[in-house]
PDB file of C-alpha atoms in Angstrom:
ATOM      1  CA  UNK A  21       0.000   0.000   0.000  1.00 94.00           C
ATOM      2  CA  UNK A  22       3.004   2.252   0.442  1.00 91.00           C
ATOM      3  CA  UNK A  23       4.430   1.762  -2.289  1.00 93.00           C
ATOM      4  CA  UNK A  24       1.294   2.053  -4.617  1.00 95.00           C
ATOM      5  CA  UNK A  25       0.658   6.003  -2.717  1.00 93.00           C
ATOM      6  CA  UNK A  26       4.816   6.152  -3.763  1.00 93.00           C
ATOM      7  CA  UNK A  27       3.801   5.339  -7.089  1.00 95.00           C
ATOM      8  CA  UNK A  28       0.900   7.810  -7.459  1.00 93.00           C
ATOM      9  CA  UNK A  29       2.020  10.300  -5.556  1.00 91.00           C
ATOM     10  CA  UNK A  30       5.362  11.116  -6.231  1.00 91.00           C
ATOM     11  CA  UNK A  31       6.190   8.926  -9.330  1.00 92.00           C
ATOM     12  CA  UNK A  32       2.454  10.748 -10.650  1.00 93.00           C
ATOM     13  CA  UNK A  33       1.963   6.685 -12.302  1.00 93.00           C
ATOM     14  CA  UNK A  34      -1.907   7.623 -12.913  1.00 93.00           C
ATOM     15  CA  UNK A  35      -1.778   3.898 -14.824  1.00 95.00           C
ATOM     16  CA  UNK A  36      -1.323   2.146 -11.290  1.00 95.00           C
ATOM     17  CA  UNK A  37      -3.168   0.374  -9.251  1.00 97.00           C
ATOM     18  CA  UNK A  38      -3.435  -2.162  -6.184  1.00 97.00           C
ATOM     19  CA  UNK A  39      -3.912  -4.473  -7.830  1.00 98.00           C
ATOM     20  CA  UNK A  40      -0.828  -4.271 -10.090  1.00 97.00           C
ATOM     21  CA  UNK A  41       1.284  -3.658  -7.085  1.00 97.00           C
ATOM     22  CA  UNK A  42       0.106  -6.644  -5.480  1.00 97.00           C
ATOM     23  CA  UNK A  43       0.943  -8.507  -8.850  1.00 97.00           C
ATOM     24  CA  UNK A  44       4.693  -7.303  -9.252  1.00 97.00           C
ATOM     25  CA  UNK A  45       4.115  -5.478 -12.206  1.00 97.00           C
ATOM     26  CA  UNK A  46       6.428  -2.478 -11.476  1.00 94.00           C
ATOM     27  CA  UNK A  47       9.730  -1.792 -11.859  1.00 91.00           C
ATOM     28  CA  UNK A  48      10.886  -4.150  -9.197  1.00 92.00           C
ATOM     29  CA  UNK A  49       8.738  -7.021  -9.263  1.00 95.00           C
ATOM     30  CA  UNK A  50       6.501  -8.415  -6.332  1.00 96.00           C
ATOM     31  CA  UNK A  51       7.615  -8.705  -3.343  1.00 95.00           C
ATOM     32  CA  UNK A  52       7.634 -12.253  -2.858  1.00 97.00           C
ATOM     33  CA  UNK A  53       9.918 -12.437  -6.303  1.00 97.00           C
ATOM     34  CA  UNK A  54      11.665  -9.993  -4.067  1.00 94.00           C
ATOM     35  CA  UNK A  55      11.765 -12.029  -1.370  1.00 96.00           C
ATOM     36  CA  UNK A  56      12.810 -15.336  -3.686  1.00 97.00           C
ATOM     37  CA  UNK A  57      15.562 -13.136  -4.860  1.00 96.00           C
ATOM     38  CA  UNK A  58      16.853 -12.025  -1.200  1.00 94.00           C
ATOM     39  CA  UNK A  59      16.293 -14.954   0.541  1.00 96.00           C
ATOM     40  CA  UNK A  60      16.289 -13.576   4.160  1.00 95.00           C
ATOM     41  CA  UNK A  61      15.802 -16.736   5.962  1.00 95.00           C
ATOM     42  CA  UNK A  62      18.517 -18.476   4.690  1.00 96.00           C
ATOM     43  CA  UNK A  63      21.113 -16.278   3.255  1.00 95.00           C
ATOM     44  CA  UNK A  64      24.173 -16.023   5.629  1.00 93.00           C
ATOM     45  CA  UNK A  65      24.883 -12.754   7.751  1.00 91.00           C
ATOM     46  CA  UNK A  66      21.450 -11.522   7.105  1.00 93.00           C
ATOM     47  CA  UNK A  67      19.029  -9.848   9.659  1.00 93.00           C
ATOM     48  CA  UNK A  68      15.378  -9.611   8.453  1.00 93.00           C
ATOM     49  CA  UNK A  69      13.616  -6.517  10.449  1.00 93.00           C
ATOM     50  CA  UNK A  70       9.794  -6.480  10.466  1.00 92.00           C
ATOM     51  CA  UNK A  71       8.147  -3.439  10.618  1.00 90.00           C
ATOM     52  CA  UNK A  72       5.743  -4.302  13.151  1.00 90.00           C
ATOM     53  CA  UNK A  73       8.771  -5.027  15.551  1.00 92.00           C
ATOM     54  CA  UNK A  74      10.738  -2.029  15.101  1.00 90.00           C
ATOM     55  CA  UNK A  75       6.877  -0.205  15.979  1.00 89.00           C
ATOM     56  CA  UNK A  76       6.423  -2.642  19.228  1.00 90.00           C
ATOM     57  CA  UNK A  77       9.754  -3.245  20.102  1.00 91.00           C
ATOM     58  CA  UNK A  78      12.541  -1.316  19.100  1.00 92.00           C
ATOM     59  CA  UNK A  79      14.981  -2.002  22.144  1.00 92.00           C
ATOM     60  CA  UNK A  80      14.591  -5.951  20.956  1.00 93.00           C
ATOM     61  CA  UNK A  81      15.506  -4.562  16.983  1.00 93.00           C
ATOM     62  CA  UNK A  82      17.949  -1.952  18.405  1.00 93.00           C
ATOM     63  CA  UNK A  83      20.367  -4.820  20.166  1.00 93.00           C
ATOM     64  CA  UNK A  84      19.378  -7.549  17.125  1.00 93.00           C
ATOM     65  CA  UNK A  85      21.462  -4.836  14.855  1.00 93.00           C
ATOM     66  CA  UNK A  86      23.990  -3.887  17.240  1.00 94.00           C
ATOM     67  CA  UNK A  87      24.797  -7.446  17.435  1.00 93.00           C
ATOM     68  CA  UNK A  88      24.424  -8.500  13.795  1.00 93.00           C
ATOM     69  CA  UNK A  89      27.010  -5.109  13.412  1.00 94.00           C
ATOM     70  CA  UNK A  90      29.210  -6.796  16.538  1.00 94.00           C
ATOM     71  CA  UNK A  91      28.865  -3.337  18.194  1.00 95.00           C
ATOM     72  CA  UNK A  92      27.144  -2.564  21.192  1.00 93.00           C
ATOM     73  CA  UNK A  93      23.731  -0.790  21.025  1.00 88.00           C
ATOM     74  CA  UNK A  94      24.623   3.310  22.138  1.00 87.00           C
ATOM     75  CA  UNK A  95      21.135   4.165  22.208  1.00 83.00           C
ATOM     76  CA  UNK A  96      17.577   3.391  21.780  1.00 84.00           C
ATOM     77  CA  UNK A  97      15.364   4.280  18.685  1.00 86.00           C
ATOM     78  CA  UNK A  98      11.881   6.235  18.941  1.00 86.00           C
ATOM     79  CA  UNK A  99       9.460   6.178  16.384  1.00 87.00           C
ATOM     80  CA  UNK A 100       9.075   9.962  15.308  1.00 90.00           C
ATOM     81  CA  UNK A 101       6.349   9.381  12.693  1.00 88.00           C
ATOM     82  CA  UNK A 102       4.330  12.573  13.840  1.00 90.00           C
ATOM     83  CA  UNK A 103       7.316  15.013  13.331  1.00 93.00           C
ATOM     84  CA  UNK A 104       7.929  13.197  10.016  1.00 92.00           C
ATOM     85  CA  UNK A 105       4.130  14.190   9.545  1.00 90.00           C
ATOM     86  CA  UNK A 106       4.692  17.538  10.401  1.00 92.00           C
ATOM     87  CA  UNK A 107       7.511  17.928   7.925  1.00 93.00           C
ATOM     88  CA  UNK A 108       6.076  16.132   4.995  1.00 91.00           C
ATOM     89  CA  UNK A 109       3.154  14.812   5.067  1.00 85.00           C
ATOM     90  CA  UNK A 110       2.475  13.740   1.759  1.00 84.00           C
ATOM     91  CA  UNK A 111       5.100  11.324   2.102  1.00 88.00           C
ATOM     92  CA  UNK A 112       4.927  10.400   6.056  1.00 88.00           C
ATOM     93  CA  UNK A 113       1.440   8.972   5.694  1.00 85.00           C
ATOM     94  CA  UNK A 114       1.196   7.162   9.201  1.00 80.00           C
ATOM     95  CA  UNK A 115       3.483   4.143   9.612  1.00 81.00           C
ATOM     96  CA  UNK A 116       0.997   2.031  10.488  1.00 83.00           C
ATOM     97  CA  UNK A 117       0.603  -1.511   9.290  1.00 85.00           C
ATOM     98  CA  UNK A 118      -3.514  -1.688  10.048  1.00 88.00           C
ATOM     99  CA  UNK A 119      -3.948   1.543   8.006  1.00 88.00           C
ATOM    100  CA  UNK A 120      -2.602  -0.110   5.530  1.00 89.00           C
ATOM    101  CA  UNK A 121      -4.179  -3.206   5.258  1.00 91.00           C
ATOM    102  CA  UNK A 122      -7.257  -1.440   5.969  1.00 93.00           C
ATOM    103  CA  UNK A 123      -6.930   0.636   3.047  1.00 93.00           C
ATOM    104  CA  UNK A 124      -7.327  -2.514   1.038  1.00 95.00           C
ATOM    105  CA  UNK A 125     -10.515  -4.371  -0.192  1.00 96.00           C
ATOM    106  CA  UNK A 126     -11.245  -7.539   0.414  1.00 95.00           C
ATOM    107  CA  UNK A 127     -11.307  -8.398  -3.026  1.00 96.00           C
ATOM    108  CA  UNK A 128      -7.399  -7.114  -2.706  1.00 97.00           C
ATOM    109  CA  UNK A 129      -6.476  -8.749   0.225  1.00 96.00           C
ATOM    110  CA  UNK A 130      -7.225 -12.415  -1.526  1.00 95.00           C
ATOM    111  CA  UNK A 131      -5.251 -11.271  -4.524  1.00 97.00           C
ATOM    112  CA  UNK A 132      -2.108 -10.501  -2.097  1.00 96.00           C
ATOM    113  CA  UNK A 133      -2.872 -13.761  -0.318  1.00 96.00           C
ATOM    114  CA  UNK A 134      -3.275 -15.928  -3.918  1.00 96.00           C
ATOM    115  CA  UNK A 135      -0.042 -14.583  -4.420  1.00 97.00           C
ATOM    116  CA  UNK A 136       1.855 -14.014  -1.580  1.00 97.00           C
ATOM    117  CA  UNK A 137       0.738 -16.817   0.430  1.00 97.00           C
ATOM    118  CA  UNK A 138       4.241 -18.914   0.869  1.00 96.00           C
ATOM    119  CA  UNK A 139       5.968 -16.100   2.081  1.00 97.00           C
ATOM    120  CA  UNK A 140       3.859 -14.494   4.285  1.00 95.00           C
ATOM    121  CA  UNK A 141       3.565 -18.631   6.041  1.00 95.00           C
ATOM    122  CA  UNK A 142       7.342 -18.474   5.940  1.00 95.00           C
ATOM    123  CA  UNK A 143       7.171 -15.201   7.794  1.00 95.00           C
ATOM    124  CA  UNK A 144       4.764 -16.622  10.319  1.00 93.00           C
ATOM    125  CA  UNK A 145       2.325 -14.521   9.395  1.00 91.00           C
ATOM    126  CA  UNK A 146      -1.342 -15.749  10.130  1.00 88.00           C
ATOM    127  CA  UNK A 147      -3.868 -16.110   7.237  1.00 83.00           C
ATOM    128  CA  UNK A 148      -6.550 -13.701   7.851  1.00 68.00           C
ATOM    129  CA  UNK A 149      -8.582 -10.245   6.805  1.00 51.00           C
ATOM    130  CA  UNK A 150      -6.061  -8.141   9.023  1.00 47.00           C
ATOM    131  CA  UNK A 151      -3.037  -8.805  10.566  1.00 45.00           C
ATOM    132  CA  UNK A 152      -2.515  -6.392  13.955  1.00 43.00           C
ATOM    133  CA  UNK A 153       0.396  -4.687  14.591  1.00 44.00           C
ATOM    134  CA  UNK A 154       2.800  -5.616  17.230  1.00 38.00           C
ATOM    135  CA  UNK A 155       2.114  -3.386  20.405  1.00 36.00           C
TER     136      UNK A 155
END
């Protein structure tokens, strides 16, 4: 859903859609050929961040990089999305994970689940109309 407002709002791509988003047809594919590509689960010296963590709990995704980086973690990391707002907010939309799947039909959310459905099992993500955000 991100991505799609990136699309029409900044890229002004009047021709997209959900739906093709959902599909891969942009410049960089789907995200599961994405994911394919990547392979986050088993490629070596990789650290897969979810979003939903870094919202609920960025101490636990703080010290996960710090130690993937073998450094220790100097700080902590506060979600600053309503300055981001304040500053831009035509980009800064509202980091939130439920807006976003909100924003989506439920015609939509089958198509992302038809094709998206291995990796969002891999992920340990739960097949339903809305996944929560961590909190």
């Amino acid at each position: 859903v991100s991505y799609y407002h990136f699309l029409r709002d900044f890229r002004r791509r009047t021709d997209m859609t959900i739906e093709r988003v959902i599909e891969g047809d942009t410049r960089f594919g789907s995200w599961s050929a994405h994911l394919d590509a990547w392979k986050p689960l088993t490629r070596p010296a990789t650290l897969l961040v979810r979003f939903e963590d870094l919202l609920g709990n960025p101490a636990t995704v703080v010290d996960s990089l710090a130690r993937a980086l073998g450094l220790a973690a100097r700080g902590s990391w506060r979600n600053e999305i309503d300055l981001l707002q304040e500053l831009f907010p035509e980009f800064f939309r509202g980091g939130s994970n439920t807006r976003n799947i909100d924003e989506l039909s439920a015609s939509q959310r089958a198509l992302f689940w038809k094709d998206h459905a291995a990796w969002m099992e891999r992920l340990g993500y739960p097949h339903d109309d809305h996944t929560p955000e961590a909190g």
